[in-house]
C-alpha positions as a Markdown table, in Angstrom:
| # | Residue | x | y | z |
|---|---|---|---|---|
| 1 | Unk | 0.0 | 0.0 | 0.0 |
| 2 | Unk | 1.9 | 3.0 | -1.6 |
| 3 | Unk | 1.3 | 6.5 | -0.7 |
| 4 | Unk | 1.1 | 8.9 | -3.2 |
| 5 | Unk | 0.9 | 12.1 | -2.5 |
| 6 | Unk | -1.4 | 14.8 | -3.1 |
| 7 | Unk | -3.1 | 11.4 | -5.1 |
| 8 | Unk | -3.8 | 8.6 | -2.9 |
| 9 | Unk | -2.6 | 5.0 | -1.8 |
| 10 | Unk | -2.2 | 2.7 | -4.2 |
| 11 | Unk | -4.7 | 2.5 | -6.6 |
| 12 | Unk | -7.7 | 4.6 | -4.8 |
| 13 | Unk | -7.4 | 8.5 | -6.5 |
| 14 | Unk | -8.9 | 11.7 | -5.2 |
| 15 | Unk | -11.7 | 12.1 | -6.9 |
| 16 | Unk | -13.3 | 8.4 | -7.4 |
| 17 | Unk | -16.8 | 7.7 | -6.8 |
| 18 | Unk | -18.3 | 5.4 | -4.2 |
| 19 | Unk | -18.8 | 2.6 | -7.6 |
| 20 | Unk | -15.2 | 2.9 | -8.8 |
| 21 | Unk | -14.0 | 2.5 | -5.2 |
| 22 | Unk | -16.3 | -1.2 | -4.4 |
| 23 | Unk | -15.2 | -2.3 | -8.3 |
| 24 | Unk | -11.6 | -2.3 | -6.3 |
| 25 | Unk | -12.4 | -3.3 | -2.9 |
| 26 | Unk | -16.0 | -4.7 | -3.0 |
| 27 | Unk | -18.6 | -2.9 | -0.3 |
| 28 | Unk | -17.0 | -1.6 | 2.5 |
| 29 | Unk | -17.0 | -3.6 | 5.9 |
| 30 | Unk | -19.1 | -0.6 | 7.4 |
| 31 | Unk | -20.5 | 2.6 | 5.9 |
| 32 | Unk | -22.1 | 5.4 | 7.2 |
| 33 | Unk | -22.3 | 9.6 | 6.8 |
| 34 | Unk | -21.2 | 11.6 | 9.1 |
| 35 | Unk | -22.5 | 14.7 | 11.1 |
| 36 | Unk | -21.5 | 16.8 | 7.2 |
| 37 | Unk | -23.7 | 14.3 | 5.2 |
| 38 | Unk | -20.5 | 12.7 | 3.6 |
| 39 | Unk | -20.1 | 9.3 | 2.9 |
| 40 | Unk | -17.5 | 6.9 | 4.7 |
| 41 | Unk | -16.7 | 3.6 | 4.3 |
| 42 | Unk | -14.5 | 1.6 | 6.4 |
| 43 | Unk | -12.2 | -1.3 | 5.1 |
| 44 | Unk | -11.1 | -3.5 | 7.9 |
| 45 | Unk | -9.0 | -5.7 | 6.3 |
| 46 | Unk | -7.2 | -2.5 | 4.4 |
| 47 | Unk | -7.2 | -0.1 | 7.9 |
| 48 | Unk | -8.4 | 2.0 | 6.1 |
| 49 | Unk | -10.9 | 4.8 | 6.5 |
| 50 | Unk | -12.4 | 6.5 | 3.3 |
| 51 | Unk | -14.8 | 9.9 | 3.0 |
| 52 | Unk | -16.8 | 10.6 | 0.0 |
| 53 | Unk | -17.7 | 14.4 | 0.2 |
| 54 | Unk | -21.6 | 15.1 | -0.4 |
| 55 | Unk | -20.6 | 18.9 | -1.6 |
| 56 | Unk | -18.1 | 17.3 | -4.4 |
| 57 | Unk | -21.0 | 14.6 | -5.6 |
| 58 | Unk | -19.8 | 12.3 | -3.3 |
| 59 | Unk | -15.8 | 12.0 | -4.8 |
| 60 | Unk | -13.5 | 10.8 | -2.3 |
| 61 | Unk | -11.4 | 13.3 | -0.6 |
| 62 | Unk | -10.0 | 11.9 | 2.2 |
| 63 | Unk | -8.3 | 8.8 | 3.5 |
| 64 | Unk | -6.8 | 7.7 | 6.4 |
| 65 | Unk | -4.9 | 4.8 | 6.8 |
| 66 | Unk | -2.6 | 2.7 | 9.1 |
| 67 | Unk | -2.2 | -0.7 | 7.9 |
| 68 | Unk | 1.5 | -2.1 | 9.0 |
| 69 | Unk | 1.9 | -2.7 | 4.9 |
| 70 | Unk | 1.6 | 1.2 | 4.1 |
| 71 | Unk | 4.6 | 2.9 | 2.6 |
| 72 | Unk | 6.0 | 6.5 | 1.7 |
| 73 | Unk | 8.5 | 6.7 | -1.1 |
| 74 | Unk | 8.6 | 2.8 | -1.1 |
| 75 | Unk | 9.1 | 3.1 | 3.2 |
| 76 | Unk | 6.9 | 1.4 | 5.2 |
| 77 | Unk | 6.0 | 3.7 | 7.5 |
| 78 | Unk | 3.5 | 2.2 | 10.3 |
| 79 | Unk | 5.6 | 1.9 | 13.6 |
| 80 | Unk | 8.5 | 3.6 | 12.6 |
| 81 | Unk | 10.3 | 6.1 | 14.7 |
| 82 | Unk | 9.0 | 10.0 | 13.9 |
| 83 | Unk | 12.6 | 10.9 | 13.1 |
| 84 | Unk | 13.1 | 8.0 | 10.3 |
| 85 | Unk | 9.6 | 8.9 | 8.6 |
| 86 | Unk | 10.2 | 13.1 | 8.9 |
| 87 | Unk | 13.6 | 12.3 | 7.2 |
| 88 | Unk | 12.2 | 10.1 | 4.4 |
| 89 | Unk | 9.7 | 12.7 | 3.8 |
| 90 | Unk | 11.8 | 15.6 | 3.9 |
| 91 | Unk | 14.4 | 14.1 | 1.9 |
| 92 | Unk | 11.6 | 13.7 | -0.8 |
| 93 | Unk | 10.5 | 17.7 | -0.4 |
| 94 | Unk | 8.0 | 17.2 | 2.1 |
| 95 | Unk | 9.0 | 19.9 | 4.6 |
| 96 | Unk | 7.7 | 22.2 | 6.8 |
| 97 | Unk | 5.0 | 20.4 | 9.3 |
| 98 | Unk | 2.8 | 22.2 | 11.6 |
| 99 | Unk | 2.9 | 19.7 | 15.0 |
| 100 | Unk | -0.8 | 19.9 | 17.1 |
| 101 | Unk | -0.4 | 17.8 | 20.4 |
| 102 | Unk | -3.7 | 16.5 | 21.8 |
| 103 | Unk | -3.4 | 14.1 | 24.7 |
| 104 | Unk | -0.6 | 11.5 | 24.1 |
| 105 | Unk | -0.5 | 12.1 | 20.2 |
| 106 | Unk | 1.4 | 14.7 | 18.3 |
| 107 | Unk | 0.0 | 15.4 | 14.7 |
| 108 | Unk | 2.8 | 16.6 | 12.0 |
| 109 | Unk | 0.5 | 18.1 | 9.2 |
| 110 | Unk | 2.1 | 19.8 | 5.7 |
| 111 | Unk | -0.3 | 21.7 | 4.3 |
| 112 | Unk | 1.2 | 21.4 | 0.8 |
| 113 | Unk | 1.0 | 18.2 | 0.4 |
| 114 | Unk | -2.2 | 18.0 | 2.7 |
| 115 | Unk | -0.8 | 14.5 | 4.7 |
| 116 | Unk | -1.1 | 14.1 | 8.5 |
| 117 | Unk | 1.1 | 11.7 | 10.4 |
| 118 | Unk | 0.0 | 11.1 | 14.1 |
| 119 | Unk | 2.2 | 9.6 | 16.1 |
| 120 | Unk | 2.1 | 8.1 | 19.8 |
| 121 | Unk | 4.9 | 7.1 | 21.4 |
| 122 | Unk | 7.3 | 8.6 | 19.2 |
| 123 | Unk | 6.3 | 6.1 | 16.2 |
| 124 | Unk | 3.7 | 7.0 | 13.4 |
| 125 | Unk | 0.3 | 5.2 | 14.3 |
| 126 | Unk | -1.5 | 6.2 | 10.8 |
| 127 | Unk | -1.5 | 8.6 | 8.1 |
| 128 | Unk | -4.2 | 10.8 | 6.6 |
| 129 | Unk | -4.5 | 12.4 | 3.8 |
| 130 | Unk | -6.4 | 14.7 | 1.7 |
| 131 | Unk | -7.7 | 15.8 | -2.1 |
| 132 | Unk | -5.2 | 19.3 | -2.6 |
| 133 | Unk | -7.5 | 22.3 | -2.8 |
| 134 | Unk | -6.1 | 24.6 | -5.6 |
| 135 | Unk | -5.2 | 27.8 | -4.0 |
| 136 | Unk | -5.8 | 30.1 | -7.1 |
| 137 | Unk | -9.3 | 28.4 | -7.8 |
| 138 | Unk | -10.4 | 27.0 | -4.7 |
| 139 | Unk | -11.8 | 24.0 | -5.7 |
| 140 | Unk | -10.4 | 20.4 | -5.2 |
| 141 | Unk | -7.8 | 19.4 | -7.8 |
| 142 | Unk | -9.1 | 16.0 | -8.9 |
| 143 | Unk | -7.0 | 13.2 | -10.0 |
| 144 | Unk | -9.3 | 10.9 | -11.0 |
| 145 | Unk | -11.2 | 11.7 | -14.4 |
């Protein structure tokens, strides 16, 4: 399970309806909106947590992952010291994180990229990322066609 930034993981792209997702993974193990009407789907098996957003017609926009298989920059990442994942990102141009602490978790966000690691511990627990929002147009800068 490769990240890819400001794209997805592996083969699930920003910007894939709820059918293009299930004709990878099959129906979700759970799925439910939340308290913004958007659609999410839960894949156990994956670790993975997907949102559909009900103002983009329901294109996925946001995933969070933390299956011991996911990889940066062909790293696996899930368990790994902060120090060795910051490096591998920052070595690839992923710099500048904004860390928020809340309870025993720190989250390193880059806003550029749009990717959150949370970490506990001092190693990354899971990873989520978003669809990039296009600064001169703000609107969502789909991948998927």
């Amino acid at each position: 399970m490769n990240i890819s930034v400001k794209k997805g993981v592996t083969q699930l792209v920003f910007g894939m309806k709820q059918k293009d997702v299930e004709d990878l993974y099959n129906l979700p193990d759970r799925q439910y909106k939340d308290d913004d009407g958007n659609i999410i789907y839960l894949y156990n098996a994956k670790k993975m947590r997907l949102t559909f957003y009900a103002d983009e017609d329901y294109r996925l926009g946001y995933i969070i992952a933390s299956h011991p298989e996911l990889e940066i920059f062909s790293e696996k990442i899930i368990g790994r010291k902060w120090e060795l994942v910051s490096s591998i990102a920052k070595n690839k141009g992923i710099k500048d994180f904004e860390k928020e602490t809340f309870d025993s978790v720190d989250s390193y966000f880059n806003e550029s990229n749009w990717i959150i690691f949370q970490v506990e511990f001092g190693e990354v627990l899971r990873v989520e990322l978003g669809a990039i929002i296009n600064n001169k147009t703000d609107e969502f800068e789909w991948q998927f066609k």
